[in-house]
Short mmCIF file of C-alpha atoms in Angstrom, two decimals:
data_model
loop_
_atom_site.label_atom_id
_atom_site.label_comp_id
_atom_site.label_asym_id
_atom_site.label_seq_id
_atom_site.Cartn_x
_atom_site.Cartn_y
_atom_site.Cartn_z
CA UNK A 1 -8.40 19.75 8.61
CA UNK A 2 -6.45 19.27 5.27
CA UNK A 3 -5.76 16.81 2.70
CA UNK A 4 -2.58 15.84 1.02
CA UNK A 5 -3.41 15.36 -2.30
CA UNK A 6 -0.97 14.61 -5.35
CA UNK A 7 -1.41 16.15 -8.75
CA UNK A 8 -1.48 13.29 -11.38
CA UNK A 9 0.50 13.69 -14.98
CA UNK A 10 -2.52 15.20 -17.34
CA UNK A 11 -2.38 11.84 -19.16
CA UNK A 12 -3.01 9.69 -16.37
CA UNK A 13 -6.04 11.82 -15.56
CA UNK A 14 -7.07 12.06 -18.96
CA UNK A 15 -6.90 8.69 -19.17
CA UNK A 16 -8.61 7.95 -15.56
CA UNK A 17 -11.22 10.43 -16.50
CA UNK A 18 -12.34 8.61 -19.62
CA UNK A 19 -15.36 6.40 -20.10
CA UNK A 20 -14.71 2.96 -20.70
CA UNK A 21 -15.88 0.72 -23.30
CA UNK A 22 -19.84 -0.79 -22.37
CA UNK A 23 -19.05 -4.37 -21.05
CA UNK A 24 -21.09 -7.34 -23.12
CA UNK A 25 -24.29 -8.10 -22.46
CA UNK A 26 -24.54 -11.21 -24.66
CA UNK A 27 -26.21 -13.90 -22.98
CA UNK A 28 -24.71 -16.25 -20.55
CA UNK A 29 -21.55 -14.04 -20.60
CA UNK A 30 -19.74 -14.51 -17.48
CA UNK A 31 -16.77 -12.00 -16.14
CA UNK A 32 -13.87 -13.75 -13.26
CA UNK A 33 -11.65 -11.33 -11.38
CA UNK A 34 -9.44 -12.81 -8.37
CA UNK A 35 -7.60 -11.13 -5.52
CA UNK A 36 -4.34 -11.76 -4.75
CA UNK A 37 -3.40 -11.00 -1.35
CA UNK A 38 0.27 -11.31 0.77
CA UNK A 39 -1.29 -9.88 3.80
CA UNK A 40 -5.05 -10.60 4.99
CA UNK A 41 -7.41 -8.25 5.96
CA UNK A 42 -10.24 -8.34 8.66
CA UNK A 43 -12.41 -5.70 7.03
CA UNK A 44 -13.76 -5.66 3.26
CA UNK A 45 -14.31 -2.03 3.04
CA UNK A 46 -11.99 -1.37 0.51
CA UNK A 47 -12.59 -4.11 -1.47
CA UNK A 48 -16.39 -3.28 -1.38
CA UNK A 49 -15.53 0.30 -2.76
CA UNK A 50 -13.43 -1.57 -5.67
CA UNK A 51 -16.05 -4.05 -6.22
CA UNK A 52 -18.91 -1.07 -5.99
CA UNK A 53 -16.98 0.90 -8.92
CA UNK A 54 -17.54 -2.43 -11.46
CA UNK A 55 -21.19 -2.74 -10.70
CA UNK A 56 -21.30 0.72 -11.64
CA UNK A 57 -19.82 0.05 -15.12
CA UNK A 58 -22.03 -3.13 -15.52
CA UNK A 59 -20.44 -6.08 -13.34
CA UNK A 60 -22.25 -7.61 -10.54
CA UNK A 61 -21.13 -9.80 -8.41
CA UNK A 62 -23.36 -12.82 -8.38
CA UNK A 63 -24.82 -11.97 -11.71
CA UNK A 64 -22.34 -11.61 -14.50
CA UNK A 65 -19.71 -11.12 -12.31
CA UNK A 66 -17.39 -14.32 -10.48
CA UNK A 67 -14.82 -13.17 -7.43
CA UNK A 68 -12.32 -15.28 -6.78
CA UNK A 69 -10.42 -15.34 -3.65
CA UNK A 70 -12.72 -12.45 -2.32
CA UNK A 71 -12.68 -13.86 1.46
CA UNK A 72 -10.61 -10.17 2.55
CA UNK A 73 -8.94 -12.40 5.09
CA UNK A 74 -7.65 -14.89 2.90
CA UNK A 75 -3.83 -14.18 1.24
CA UNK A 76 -0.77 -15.93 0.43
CA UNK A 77 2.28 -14.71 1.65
CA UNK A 78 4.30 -17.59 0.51
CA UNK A 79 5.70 -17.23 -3.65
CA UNK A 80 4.96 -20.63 -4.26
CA UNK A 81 1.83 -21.51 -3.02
CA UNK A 82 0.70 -18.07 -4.45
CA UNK A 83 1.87 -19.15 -7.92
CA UNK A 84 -0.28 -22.52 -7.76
CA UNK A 85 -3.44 -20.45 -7.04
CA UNK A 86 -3.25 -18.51 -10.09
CA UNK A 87 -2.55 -21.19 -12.04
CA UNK A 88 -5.46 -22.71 -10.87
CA UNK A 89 -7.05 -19.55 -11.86
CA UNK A 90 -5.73 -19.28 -14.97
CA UNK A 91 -6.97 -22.66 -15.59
CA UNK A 92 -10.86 -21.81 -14.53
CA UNK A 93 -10.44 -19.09 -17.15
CA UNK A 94 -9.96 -15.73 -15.02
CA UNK A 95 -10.10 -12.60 -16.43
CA UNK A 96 -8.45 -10.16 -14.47
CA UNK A 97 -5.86 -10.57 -11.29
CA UNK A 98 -6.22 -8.12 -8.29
CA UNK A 99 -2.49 -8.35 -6.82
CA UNK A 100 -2.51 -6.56 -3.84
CA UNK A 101 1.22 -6.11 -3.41
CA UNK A 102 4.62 -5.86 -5.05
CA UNK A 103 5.29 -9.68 -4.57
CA UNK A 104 1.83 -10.85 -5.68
CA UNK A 105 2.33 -8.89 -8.75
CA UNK A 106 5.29 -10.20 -9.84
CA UNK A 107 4.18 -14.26 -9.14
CA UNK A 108 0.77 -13.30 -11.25
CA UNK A 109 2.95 -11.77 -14.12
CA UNK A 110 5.15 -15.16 -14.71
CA UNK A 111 2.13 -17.49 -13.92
CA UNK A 112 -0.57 -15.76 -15.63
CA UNK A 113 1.64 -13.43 -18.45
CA UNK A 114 -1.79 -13.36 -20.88
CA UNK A 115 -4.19 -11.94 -18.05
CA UNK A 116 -4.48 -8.27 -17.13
CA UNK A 117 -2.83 -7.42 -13.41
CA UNK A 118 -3.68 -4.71 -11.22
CA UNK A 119 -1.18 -4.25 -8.70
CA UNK A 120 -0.89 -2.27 -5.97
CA UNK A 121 2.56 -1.94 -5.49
CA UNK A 122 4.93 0.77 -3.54
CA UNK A 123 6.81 1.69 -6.70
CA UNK A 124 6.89 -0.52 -9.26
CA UNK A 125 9.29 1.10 -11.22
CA UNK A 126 11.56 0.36 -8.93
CA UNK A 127 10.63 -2.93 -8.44
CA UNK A 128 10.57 -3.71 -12.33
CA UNK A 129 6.94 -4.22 -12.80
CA UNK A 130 6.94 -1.79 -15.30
CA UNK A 131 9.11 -0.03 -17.15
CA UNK A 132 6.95 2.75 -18.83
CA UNK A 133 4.22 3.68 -16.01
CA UNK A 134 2.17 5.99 -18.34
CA UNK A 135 2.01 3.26 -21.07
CA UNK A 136 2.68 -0.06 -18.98
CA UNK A 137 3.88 -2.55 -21.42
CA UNK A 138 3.20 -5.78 -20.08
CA UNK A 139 0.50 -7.18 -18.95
CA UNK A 140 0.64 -5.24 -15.65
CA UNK A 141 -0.48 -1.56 -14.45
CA UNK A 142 -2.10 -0.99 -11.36
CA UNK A 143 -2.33 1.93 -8.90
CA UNK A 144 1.35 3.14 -6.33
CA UNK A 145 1.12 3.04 -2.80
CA UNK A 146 3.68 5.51 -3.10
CA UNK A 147 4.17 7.70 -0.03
CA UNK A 148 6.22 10.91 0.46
CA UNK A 149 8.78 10.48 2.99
CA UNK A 150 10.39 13.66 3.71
CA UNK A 151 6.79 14.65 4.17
CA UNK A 152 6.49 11.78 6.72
CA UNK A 153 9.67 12.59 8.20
CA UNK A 154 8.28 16.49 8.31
CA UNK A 155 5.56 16.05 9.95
CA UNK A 156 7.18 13.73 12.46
CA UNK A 157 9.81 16.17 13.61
CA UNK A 158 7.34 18.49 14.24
CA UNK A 159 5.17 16.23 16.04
CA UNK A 160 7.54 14.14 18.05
CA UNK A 161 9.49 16.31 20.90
CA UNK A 162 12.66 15.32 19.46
CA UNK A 163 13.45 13.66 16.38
CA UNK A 164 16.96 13.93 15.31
CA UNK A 165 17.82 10.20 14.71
CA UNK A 166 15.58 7.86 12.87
CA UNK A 167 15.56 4.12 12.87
CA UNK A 168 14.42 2.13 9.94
CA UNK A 169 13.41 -1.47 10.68
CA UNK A 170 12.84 -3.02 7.09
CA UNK A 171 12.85 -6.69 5.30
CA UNK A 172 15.84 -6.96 3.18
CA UNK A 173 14.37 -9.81 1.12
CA UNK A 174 10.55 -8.25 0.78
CA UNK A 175 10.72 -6.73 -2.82
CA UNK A 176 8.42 -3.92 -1.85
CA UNK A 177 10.64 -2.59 1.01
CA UNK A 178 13.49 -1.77 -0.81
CA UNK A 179 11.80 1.06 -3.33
CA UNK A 180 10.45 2.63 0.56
CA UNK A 181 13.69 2.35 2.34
CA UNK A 182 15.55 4.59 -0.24
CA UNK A 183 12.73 7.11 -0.39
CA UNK A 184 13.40 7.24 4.04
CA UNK A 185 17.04 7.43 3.28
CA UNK A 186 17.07 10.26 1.00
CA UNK A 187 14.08 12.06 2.59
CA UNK A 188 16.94 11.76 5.70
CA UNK A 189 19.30 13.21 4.28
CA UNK A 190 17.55 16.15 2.75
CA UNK A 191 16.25 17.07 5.75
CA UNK A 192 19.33 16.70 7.64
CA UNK A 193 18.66 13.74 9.96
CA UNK A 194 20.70 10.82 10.52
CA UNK A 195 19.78 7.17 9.09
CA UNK A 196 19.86 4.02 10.88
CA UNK A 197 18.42 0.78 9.58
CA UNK A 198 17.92 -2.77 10.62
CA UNK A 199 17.09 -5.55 9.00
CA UNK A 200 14.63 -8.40 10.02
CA UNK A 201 13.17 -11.95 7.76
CA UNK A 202 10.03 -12.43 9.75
CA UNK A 203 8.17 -12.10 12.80
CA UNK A 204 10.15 -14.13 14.39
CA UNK A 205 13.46 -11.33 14.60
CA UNK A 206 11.54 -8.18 13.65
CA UNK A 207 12.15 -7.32 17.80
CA UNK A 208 15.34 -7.62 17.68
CA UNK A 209 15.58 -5.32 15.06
CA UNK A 210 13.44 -3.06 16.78
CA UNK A 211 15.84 -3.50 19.98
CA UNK A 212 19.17 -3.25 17.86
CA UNK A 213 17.62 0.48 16.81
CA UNK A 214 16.85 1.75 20.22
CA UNK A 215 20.49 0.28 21.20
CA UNK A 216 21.60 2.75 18.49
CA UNK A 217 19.81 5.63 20.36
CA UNK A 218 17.40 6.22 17.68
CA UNK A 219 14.49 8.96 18.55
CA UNK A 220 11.65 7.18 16.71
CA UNK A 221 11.45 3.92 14.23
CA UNK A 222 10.30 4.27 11.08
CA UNK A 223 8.46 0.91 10.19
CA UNK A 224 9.26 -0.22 6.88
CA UNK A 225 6.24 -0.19 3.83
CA UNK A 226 5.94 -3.53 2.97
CA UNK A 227 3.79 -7.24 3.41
CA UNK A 228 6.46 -8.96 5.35
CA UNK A 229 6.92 -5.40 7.96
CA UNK A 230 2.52 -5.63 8.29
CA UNK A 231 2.68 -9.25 9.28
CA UNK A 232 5.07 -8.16 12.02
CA UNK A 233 3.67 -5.25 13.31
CA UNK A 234 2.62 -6.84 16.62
CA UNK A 235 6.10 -7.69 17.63
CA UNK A 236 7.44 -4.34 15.96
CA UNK A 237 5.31 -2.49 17.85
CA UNK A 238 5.17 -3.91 21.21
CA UNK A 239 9.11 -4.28 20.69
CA UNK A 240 8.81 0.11 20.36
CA UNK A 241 6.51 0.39 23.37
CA UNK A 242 8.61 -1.36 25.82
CA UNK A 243 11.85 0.61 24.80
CA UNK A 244 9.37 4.01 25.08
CA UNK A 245 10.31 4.67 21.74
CA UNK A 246 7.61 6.42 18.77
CA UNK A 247 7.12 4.90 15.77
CA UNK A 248 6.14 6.64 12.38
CA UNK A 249 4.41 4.75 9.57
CA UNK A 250 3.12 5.09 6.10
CA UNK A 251 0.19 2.47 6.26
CA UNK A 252 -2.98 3.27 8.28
CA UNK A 253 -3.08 -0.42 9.78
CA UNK A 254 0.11 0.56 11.76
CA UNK A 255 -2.46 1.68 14.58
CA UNK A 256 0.26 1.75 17.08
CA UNK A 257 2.67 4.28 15.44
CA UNK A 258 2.19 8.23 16.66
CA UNK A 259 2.55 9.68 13.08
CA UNK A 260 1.13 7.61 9.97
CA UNK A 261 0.73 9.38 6.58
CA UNK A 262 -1.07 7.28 4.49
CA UNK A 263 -3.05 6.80 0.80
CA UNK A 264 -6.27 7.23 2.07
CA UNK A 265 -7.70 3.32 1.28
CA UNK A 266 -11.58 4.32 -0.39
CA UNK A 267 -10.04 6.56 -2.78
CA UNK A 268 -6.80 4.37 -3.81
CA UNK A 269 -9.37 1.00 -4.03
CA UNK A 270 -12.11 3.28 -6.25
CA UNK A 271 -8.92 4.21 -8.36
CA UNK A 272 -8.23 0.37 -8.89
CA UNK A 273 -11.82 -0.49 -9.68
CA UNK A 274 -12.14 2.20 -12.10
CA UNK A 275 -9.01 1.02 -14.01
CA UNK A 276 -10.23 -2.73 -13.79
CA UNK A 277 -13.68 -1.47 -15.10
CA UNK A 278 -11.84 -0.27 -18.52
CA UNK A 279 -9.65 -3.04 -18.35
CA UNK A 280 -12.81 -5.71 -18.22
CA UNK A 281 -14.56 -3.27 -20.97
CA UNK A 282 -12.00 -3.91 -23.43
CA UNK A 283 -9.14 -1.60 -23.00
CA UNK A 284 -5.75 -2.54 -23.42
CA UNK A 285 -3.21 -2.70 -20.13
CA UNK A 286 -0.99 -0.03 -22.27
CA UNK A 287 -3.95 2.41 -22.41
CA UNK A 288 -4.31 1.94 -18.42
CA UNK A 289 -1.65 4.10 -17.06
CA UNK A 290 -0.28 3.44 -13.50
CA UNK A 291 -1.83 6.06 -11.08
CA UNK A 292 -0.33 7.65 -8.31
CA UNK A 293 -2.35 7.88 -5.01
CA UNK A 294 -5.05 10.58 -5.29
CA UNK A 295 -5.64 11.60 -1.78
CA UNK A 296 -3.81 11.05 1.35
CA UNK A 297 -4.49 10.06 5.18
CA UNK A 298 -2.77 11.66 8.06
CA UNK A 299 -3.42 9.75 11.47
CA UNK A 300 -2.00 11.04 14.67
CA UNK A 301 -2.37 9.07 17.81
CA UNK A 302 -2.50 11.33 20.90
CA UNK A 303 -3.23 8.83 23.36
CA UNK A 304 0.15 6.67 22.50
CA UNK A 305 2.09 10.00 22.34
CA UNK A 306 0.99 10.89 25.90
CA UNK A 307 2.17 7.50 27.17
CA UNK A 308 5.34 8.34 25.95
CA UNK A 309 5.16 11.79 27.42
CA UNK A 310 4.84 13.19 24.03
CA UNK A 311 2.40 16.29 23.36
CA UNK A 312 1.99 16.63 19.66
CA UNK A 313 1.42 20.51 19.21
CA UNK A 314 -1.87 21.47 18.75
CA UNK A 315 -0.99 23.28 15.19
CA UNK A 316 0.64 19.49 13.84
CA UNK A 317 -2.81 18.29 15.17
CA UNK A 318 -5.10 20.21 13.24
CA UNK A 319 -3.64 18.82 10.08
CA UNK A 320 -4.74 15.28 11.00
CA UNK A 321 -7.80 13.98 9.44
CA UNK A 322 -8.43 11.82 12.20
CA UNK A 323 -6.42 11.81 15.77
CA UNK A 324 -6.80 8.99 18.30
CA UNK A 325 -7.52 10.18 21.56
#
């Protein structure tokens, strides 16, 4: 087995690398970090690994230490609501914002401009969360979710038994889908496949986005990187399975697709809680650089290939950190 790994900027590392600040032990001082979330999660793994790296550095939850919002299940797709809740947070004097996405991020930054905001956010260059990513200059840094996709697309062709034309099935309106649909489109090109895209607004006409690709005579669909493409994943994928057609993703809760290259989700939440733990300890948001993912995830699912009549070759397979039989 392998693992993709990127190779950070030396100041990033530098910067990841150093110890922060001790965090104050006066008495009756009380920390408040909230989590922002556009899509809910059933497991609090990750968020146990983030939480896990500020104990380490001296905040406990329960003891000096207030979570807000730390139900994993509980998010807030919808702008406006979202922008209430961290006013109200702002208003029970929270310290630091854990905003989970592209969107989240950019509601926390206009309702809470004053408090420090992790993100984690596809690219948020692109997206104009920042501007400078090795010296954020705002109130905002956070950790990418960034993805390579002519790796992705790679890996697929050589796992798939034909992959010639791909479909993308994206949210026009989702901010973080735009950043990953022009990484699929030039990853595409450079590689010499064709490009087909359709656009959906909700689970409610993601299949027939799905069905307008396969109508197109796509090989596989490549299921856009964003909140609003997660929450439809059930209808995405079932959508894909009917027409017999693979999909490829670049988050490991598409569990459905055959290829998924992902950040693996330990090391990109220890990442985040070691840049909140300097953040809480005193360091400014301009000395916390943005971090690309560290490590990456590849997930190959056998068992939905062969029901497709799809044998992934055994060399693509031994690259997998984990295949679903």
């Amino acid at each position: 087995m392998t693992r993709i790994a990127l190779v950070l900027v030396s100041l990033t590392v530098a910067a990841a690398c150093s110890s922060p600040p001790e965090p104050s032990t006066e008495a009756g001082t009380q920390t408040t970090v909230a989590f922002l979330r556009a899509v809910g999660s059933s497991s609090s793994e990750g968020q146990d690994i983030l939480l896990g790296e500020l104990r380490d550095a001296g905040f406990t939850a329960g003891a000096n230490l207030e979570v807000l919002g730390e139900d994993p299940e509980l998010a807030y797709p919808d702008p406006v609501e979202a922008q209430k809740v961290v006013e109200g947070w702002v208003d029970d004097g929270v310290d630091l914002i854990f905003a989970l996405s592209s969107s989240g991020a950019m509601v926390a930054a206009e309702a809470a401009p004053d408090i420090p905001v992790l993100f984690i956010s596809n690219d948020p260059s692109a997206t104009g969360l920042v501007t400078n990513e090795v010296q954020p200059e705002g109130n905002l840094t956070g950790v990418t979710f960034r993805v390579p996709a002519d790796r992705t697309l790679s890996i697929a062709r050589r796992a798939l038994s034909r992959l010639e034309k791909v479909g993308l099935v994206y949210p026009s309106e989702d901010p973080a889908a735009q950043p990953h649909a022009a990484a699929v489109e030039a990853a595409a090109r450079s590689l010499g496949l064709k490009l087909v895209t359709a656009n959906f607004t909700d689970e409610t006409d993601a299949a027939q986005a799905v069905d307008d690709l396969v109508a197109e005579g796509v090989d596989a669909i490549f299921i856009s990187n964003s909140p609003t493409a997660i929450r439809a994943l059930e209808p995405i994928q079932a959508a894909a399975d009917k027409a017999g057609v693979p999909t490829i993703a670049n988050t490991a809760v598409a569990t459905g697709a055959i290829v998924v290259l992902s950040p693996d989700s330990a090391e990109l939440n220890r990442q985040l809680g070691l840049q909140a733990a300097r953040l809480l300890s005193g360091s400014a948001v301009a000395d916390v650089p943005v971090e690309d993912p560290r490590e990456f995830q590849l997930i190959l699912n056998a068992a939905g290939a062969r029901k497709l009549s799809i044998q992934i070759p055994k060399a693509v397979l031994r690259e997998a950190e984990l295949v679903l039989q």
